[in-house]
mmCIF file of C-alpha atoms in Angstrom:
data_model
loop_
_atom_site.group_PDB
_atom_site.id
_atom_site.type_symbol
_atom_site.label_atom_id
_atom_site.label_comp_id
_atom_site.label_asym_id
_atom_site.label_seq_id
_atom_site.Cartn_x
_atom_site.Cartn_y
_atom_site.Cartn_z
ATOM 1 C CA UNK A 1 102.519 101.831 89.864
ATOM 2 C CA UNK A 2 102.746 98.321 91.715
ATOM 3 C CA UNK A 3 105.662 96.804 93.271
ATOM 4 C CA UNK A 4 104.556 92.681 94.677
ATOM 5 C CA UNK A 5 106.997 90.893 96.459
ATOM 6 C CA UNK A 6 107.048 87.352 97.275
ATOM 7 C CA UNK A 7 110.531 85.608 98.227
ATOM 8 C CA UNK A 8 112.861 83.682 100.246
ATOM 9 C CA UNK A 9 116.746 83.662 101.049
ATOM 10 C CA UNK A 10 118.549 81.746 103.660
ATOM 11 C CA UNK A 11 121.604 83.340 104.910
ATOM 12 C CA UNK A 12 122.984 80.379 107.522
ATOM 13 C CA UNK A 13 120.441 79.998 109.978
ATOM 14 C CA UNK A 14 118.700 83.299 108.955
ATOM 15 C CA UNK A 15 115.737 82.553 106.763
ATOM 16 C CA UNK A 16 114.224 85.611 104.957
ATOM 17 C CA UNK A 17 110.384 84.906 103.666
ATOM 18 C CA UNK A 18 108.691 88.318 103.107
ATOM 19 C CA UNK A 19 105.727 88.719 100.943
ATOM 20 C CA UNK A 20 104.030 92.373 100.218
ATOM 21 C CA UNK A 21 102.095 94.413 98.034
ATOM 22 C CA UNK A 22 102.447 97.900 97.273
ATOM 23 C CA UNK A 23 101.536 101.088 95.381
ATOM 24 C CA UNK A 24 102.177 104.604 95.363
ATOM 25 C CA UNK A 25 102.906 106.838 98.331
ATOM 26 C CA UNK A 26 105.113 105.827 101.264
ATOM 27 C CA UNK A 27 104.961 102.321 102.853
ATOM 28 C CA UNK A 28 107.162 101.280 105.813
ATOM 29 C CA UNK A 29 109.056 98.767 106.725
ATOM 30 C CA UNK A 30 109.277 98.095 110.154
ATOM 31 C CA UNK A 31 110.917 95.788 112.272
ATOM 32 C CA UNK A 32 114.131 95.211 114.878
ATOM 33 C CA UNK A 33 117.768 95.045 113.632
ATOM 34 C CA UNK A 34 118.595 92.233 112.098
ATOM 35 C CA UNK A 35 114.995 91.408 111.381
ATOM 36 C CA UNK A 36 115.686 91.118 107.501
ATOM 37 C CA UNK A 37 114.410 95.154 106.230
ATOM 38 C CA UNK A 38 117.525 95.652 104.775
ATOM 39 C CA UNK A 39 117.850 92.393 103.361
ATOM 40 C CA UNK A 40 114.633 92.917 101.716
ATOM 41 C CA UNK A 41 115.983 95.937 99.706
ATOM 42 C CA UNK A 42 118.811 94.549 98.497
ATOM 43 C CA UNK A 43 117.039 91.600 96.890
ATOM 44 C CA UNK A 44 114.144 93.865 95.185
ATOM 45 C CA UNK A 45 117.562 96.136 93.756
ATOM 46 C CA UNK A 46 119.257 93.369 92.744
ATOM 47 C CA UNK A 47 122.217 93.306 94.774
ATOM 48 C CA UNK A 48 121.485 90.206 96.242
ATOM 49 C CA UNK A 49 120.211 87.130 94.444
ATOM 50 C CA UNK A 50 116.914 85.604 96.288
ATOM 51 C CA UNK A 51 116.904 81.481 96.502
ATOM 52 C CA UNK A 52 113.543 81.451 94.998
ATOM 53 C CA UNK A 53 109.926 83.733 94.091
ATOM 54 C CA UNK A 54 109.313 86.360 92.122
ATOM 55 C CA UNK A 55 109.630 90.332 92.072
ATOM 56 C CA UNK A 56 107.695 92.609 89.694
ATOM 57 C CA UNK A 57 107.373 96.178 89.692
ATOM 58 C CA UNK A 58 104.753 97.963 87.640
ATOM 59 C CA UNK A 59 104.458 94.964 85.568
ATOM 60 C CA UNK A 60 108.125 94.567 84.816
ATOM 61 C CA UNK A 61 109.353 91.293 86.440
ATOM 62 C CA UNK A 62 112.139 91.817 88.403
ATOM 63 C CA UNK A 63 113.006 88.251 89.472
ATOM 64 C CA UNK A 64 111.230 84.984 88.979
ATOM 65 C CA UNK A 65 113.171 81.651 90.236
ATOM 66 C CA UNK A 66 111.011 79.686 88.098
ATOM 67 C CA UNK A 67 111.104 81.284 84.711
ATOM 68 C CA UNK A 68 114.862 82.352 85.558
ATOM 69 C CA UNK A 69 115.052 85.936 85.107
ATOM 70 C CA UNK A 70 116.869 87.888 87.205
ATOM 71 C CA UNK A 71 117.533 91.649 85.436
ATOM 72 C CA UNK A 72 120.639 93.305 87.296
ATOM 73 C CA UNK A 73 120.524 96.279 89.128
ATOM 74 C CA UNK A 74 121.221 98.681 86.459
ATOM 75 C CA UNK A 75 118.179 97.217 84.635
ATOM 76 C CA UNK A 76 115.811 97.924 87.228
ATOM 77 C CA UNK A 77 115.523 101.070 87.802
ATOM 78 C CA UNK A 78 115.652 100.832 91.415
ATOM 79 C CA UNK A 79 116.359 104.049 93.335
ATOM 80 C CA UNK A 80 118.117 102.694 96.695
ATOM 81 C CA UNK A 81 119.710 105.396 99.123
ATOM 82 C CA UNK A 82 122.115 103.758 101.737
ATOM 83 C CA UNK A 83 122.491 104.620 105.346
ATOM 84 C CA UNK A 84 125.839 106.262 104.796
ATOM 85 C CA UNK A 85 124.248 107.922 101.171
ATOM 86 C CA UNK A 86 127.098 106.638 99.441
ATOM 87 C CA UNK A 87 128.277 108.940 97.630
ATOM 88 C CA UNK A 88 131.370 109.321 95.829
ATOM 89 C CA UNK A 89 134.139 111.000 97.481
ATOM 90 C CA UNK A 90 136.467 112.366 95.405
ATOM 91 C CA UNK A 91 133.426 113.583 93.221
ATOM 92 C CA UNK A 92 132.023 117.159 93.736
ATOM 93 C CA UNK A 93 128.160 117.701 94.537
ATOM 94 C CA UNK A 94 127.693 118.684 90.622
ATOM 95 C CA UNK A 95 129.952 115.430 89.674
ATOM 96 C CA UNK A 96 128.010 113.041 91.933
ATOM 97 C CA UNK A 97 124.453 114.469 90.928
ATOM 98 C CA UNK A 98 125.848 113.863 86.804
ATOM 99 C CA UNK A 99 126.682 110.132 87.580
ATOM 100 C CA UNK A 100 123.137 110.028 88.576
ATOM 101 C CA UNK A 101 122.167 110.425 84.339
ATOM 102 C CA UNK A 102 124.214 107.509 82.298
ATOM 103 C CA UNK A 103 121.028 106.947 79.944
ATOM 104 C CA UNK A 104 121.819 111.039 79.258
ATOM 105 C CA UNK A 105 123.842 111.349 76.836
ATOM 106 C CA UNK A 106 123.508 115.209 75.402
ATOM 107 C CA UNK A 107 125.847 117.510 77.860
ATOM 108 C CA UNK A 108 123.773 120.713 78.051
ATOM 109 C CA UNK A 109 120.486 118.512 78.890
ATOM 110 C CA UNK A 110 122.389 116.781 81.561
ATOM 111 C CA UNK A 111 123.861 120.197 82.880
ATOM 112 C CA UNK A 112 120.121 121.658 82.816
ATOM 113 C CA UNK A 113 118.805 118.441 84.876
ATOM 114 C CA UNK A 114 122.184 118.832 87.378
ATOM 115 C CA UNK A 115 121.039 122.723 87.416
ATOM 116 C CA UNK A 116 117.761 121.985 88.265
ATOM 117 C CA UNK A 117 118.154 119.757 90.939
ATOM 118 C CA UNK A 118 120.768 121.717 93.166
ATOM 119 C CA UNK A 119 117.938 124.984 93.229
ATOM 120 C CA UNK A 120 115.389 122.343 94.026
ATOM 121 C CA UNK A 121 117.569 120.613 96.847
ATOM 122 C CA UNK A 122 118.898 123.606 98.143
ATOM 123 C CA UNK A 123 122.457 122.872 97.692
ATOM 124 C CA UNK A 124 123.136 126.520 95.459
ATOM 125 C CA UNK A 125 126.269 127.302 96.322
ATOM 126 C CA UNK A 126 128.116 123.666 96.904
ATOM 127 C CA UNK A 127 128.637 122.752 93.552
ATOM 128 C CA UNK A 128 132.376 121.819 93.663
ATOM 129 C CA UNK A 129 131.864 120.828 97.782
ATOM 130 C CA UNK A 130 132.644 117.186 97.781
ATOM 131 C CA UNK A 131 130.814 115.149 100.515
ATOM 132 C CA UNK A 132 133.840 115.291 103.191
ATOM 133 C CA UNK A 133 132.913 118.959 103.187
ATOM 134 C CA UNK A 134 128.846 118.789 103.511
ATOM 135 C CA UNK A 135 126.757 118.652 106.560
ATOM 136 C CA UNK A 136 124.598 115.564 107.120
ATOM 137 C CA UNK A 137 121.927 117.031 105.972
ATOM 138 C CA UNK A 138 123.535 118.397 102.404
ATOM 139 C CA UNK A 139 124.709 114.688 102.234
ATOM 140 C CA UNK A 140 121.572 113.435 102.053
ATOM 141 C CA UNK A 141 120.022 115.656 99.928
ATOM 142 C CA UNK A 142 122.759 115.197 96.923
ATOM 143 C CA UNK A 143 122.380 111.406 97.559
ATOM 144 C CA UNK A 144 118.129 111.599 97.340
ATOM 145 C CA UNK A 145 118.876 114.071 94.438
ATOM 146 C CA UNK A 146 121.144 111.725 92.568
ATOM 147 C CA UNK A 147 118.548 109.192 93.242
ATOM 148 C CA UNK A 148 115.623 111.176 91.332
ATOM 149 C CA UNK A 149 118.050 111.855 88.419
ATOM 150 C CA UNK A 150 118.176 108.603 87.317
ATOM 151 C CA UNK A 151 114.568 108.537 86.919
ATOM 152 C CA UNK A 152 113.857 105.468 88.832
ATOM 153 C CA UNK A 153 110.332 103.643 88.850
ATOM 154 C CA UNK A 154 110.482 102.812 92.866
ATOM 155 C CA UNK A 155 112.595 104.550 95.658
ATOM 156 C CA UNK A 156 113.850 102.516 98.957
ATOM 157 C CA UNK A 157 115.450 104.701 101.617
ATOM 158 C CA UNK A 158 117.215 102.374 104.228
ATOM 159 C CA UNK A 159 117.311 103.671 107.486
ATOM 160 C CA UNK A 160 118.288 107.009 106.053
ATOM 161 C CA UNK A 161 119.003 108.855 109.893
ATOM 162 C CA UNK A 162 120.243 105.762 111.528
ATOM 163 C CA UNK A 163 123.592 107.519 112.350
ATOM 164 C CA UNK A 164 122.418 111.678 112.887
ATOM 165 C CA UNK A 165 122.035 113.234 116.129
ATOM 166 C CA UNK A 166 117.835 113.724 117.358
ATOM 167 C CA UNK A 167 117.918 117.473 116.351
ATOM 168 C CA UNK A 168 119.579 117.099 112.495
ATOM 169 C CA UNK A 169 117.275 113.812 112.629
ATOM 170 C CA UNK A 170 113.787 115.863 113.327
ATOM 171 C CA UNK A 171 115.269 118.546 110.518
ATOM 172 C CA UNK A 172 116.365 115.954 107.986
ATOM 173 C CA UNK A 173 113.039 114.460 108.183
ATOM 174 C CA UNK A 174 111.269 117.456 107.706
ATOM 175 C CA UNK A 175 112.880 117.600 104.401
ATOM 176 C CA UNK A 176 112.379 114.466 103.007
ATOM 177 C CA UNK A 177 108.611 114.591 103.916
ATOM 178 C CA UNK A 178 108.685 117.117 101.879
ATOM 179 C CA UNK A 179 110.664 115.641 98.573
ATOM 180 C CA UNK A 180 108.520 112.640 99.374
ATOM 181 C CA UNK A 181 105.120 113.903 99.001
ATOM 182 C CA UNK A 182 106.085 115.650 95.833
ATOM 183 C CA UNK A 183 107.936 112.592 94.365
ATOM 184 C CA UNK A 184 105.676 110.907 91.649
ATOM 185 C CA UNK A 185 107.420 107.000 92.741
ATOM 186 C CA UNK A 186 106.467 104.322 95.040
ATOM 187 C CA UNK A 187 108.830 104.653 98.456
ATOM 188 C CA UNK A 188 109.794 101.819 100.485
ATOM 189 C CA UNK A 189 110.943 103.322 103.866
ATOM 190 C CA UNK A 190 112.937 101.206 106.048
ATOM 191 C CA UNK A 191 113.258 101.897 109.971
ATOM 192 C CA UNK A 192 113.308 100.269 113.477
ATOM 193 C CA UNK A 193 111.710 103.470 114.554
ATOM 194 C CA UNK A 194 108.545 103.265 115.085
ATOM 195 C CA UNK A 195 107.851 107.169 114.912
ATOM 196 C CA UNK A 196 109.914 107.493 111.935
ATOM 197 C CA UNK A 197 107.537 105.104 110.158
ATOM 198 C CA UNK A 198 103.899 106.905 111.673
ATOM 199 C CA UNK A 199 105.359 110.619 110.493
ATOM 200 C CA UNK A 200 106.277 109.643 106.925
ATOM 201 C CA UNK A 201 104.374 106.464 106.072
ATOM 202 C CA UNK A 202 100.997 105.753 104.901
ATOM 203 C CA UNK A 203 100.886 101.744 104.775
ATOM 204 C CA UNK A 204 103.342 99.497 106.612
ATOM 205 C CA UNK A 205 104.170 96.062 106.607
ATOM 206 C CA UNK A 206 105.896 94.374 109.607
ATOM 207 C CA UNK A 207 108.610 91.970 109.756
ATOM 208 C CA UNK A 208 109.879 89.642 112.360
ATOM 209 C CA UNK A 209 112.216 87.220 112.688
ATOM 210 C CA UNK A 210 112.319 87.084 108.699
ATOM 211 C CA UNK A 211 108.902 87.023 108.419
ATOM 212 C CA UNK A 212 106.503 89.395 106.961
ATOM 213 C CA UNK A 213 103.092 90.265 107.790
ATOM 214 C CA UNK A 214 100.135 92.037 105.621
ATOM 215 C CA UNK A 215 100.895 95.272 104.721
ATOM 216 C CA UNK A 216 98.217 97.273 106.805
ATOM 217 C CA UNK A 217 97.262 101.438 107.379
ATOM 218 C CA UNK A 218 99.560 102.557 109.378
ATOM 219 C CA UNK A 219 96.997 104.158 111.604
ATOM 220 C CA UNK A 220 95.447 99.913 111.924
ATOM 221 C CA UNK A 221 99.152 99.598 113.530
ATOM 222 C CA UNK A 222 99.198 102.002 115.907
ATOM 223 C CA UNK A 223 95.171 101.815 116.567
ATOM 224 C CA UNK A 224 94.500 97.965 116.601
ATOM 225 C CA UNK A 225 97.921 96.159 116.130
ATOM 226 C CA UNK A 226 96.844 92.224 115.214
ATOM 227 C CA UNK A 227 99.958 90.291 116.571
ATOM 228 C CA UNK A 228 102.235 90.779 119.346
ATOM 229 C CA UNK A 229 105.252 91.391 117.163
ATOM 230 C CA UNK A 230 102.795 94.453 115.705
ATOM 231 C CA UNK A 231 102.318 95.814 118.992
ATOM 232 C CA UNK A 232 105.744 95.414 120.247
ATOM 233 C CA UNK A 233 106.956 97.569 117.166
ATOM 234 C CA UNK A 234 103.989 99.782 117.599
ATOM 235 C CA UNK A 235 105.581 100.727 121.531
ATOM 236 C CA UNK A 236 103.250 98.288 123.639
ATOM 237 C CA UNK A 237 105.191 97.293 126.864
ATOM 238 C CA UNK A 238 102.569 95.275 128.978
ATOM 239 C CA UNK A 239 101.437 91.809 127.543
ATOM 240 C CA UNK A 240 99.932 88.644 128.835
ATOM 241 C CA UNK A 241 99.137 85.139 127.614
ATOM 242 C CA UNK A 242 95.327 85.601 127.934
ATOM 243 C CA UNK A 243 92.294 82.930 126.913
ATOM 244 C CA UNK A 244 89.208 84.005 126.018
ATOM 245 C CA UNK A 245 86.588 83.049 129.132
ATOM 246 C CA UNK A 246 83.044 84.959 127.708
ATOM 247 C CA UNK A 247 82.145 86.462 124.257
ATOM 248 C CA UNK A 248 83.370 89.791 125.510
ATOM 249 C CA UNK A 249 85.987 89.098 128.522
ATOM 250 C CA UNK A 250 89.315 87.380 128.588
ATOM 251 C CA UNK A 251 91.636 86.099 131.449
ATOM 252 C CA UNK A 252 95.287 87.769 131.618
ATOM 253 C CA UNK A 253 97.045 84.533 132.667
ATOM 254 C CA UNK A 254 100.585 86.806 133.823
ATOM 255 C CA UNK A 255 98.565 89.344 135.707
ATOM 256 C CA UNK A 256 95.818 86.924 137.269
ATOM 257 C CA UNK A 257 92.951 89.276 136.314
ATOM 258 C CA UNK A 258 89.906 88.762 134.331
ATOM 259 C CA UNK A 259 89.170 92.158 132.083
ATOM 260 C CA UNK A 260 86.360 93.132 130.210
ATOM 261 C CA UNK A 261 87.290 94.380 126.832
ATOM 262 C CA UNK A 262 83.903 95.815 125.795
ATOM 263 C CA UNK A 263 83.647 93.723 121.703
ATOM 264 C CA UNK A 264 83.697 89.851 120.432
ATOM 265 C CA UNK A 265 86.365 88.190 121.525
ATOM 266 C CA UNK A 266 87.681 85.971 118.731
ATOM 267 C CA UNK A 267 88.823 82.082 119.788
ATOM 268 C CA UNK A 268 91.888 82.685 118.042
ATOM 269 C CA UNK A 269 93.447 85.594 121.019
ATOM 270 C CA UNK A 270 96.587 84.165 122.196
ATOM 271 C CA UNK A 271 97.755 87.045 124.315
ATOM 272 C CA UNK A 272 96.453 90.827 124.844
ATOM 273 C CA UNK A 273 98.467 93.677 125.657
ATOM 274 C CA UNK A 274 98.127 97.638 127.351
ATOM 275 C CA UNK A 275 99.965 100.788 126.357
ATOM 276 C CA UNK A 276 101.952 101.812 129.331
ATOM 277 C CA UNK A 277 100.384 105.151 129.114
ATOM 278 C CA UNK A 278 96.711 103.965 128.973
ATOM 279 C CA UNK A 279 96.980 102.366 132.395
ATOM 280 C CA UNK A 280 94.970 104.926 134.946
ATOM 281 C CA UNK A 281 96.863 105.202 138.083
ATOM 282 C CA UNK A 282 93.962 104.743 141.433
ATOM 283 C CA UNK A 283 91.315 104.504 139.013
ATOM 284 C CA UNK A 284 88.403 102.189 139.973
ATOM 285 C CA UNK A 285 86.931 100.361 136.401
ATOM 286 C CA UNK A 286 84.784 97.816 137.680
ATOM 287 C CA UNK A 287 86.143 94.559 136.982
ATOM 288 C CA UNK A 288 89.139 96.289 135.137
ATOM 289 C CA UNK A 289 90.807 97.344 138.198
ATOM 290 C CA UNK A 290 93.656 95.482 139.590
ATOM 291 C CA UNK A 291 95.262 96.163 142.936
ATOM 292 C CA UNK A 292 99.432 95.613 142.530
ATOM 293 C CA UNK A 293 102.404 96.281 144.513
ATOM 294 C CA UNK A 294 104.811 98.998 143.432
ATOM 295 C CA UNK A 295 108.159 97.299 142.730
ATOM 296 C CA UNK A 296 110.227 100.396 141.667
ATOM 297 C CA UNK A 297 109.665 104.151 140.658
ATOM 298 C CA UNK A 298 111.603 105.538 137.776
ATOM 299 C CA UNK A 299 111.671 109.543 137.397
ATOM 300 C CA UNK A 300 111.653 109.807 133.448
ATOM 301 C CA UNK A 301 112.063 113.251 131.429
ATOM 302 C CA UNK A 302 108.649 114.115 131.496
ATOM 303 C CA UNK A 303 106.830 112.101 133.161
ATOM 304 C CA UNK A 304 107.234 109.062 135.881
ATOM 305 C CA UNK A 305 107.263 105.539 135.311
ATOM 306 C CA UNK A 306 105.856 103.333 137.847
ATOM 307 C CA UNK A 307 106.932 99.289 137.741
ATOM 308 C CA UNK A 308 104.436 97.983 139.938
ATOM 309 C CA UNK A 309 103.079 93.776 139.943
ATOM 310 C CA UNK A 310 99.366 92.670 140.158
ATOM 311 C CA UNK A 311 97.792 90.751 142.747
ATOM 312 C CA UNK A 312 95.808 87.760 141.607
ATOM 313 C CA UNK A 313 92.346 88.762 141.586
ATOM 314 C CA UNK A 314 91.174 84.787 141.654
ATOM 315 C CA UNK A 315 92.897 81.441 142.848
ATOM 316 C CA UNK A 316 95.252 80.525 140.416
ATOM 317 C CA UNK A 317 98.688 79.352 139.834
ATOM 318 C CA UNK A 318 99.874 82.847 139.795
ATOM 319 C CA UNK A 319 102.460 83.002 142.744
ATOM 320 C CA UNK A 320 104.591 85.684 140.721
ATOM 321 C CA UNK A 321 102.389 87.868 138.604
ATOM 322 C CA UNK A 322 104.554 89.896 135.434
ATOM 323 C CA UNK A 323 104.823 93.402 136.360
ATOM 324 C CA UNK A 324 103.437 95.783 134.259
ATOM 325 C CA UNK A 325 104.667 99.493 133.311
ATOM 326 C CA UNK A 326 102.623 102.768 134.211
ATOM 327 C CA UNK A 327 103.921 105.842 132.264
ATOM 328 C CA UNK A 328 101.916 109.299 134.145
ATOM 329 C CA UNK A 329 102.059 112.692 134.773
ATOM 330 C CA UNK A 330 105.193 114.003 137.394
ATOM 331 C CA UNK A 331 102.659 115.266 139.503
ATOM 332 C CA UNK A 332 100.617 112.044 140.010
ATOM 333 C CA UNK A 333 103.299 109.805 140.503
ATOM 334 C CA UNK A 334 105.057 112.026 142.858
ATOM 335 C CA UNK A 335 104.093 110.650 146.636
ATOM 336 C CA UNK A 336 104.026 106.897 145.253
ATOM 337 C CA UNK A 337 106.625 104.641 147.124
ATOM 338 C CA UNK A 338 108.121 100.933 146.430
ATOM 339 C CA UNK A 339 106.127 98.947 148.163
ATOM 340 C CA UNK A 340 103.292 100.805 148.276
ATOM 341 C CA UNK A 341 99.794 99.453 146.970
ATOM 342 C CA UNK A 342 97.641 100.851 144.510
ATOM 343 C CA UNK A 343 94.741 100.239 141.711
ATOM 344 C CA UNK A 344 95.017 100.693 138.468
ATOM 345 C CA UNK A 345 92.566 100.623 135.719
ATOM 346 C CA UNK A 346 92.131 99.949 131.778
ATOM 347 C CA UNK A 347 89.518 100.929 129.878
ATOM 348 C CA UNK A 348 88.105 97.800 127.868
ATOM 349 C CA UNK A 349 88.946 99.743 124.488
ATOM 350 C CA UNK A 350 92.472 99.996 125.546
ATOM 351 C CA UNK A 351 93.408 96.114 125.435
ATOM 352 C CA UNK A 352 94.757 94.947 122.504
ATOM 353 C CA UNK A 353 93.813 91.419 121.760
ATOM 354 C CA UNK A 354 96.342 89.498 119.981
ATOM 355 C CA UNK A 355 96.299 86.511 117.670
#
């Protein structure tokens, strides 16, 4: 099954133009609030109209501006479970999981299906509980039950643990891994959270400012990100406006350094950018080590992060070089002082280059 998704909206100055392709098993999408995810959602389920392109899922065309069709949401068969799971309050668990089967119309069938689904949901036992009187966690499984009941041919969770605590958030995603993997639709998985998306997704497809990019592996994200915005999302804090100066080396224009990053360097790099934690703290790399000032250390949970700003390893405009983040063990970053200099190292396969 195939859902592709090409369109545009404009909401006052916010301009929505995503474009993605997707089949079975979970892709994400991931971006920061306001970014258009949700937006996204509620055009492909038909609650809000797109200005213009086309939707089609498994075939079925959903919406296409130029031949005018535009089914409603009941038509679609669009599975789309809400932050707040939206159920119906004055409606017990067995009344909202019924409401979930209009196209069943024989009453013993639709009490078998109802049946079925509380065993396989684990809610045995809160039948006539209405949702005031559930945990989070029961909430969301009668909502992603009442989902599957109506049989639909793609499900879009949106942001489902946005508002739980960490500890019923690591629990309530345990669960719906597992409903997930043995659901038999495509899943569109919304989140800011990066984690979120690398536990439960397989593909991903960012989107920034509006704007979508290919959907990729969600391993390529994490791995080799291919734009800032991907590498942002993907937890990258240190970047640089960098030019490429060799086939295999590029100069970090913020951080005055010229790095080796060990594989072609295409003319297209715009910027580059290291994970704070692959940074090695008084490690000498050859032409990858840069001698900075500590500006400020920052005792985290479990580790300690260490602000520091490079010195200008040539003579270049660089009278203020960006500072760049050091995340390392407690024990290494224990006797390390403002003020105090230091080297620190990448490994070439460390830095991202950007387009």
């Amino acid at each position: 099954m195939e859902l592709s998704v090409q369109i545009r909206k404009k909401l006052g100055k916010f301009n929505l133009d995503v474009a993605f392709e997707t089949g079975n098993g979970v892709t994400g999408l991931l971006g920061a609030s306001g970014c258009g995810k949700s937006l996204t959602l509620r055009c492909i389920a038909g609650i809000t109209k797109p200005d213009e392109g086309r939707i089609v899922l498994d075939g079925v065309t959903l919406f296409d501006s130029e031949r005018r069709i535009n089914l409603p949401p009941q038509k679609r068969r669009v599975g789309l479970l809400f932050q707040n799971y939206a159920l119906f309050p004055n409606m017990t668990v067995e009344q909202n999981l019924a409401a979930g089967l209009c196209r069943e119309r024989e009453r013993a069938q639709k009490e078998a299906l109802v049946a079925e689904m509380i065993h396989k949901f684990h809610l045995t036992g809160l039948e006539k509980h209405r949702p005031s009187q559930l945990s989070g966690g029961q909430q969301q499984r009668t909502a992603l039950a009442r989902i599957l009941l109506s049989r639909p041919r793609l499900l879009m969770l949106d942001e489902p643990f946005s508002a739980l605590d960490s500890y019923l958030k690591w629990e309530l995603e345990l669960e719906l891994s597992d409903h997930l993997t043995e659901s038999a639709v495509p899943v569109l998985f919304v989140s800011h959270s990066r984690d979120e998306v690398y536990r439960l997704c397989s593909r991903v497809c960012v989107i920034a400012g509006g704007s979508s990019q290919p959907c990729v592996p969600v391993r390529e994200l994490f791995d080799a990100p291919k734009t800032r915005e991907a590498a942002l999302l993907s937890g990258c804090k240190n970047y640089s406006e960098a030019v490429k100066i060799a086939e295999t080396r590029v100069r970090a224009l913020a951080w005055g350094q010229d790095l080796e990053c060990g594989r072609p360097v295409s003319d297209s790099v715009r910027s580059l950018g290291v994970r704070s934690h692959a940074l090695v703290l008084g490690a000498k790399m050859g032409e990858n080590t840069m001698e900075c000032v500590v500006l400020r250390v920052v005792d985290d949970v479990f580790s300690t992060v260490i602000l520091a700003r490079p010195l200008p390893a040539f003579d270049a405009d660089v009278s203020d070089c960006s500072r760049i983040r050091l995340d390392i063990p407690k024990e290494q970053g224990a006797a390390i002082q403002k003020g105090e200099r230091i080297l620190v190292g990448v490994a070439p396969d460390d830095i991202l280059l950007l387009e």
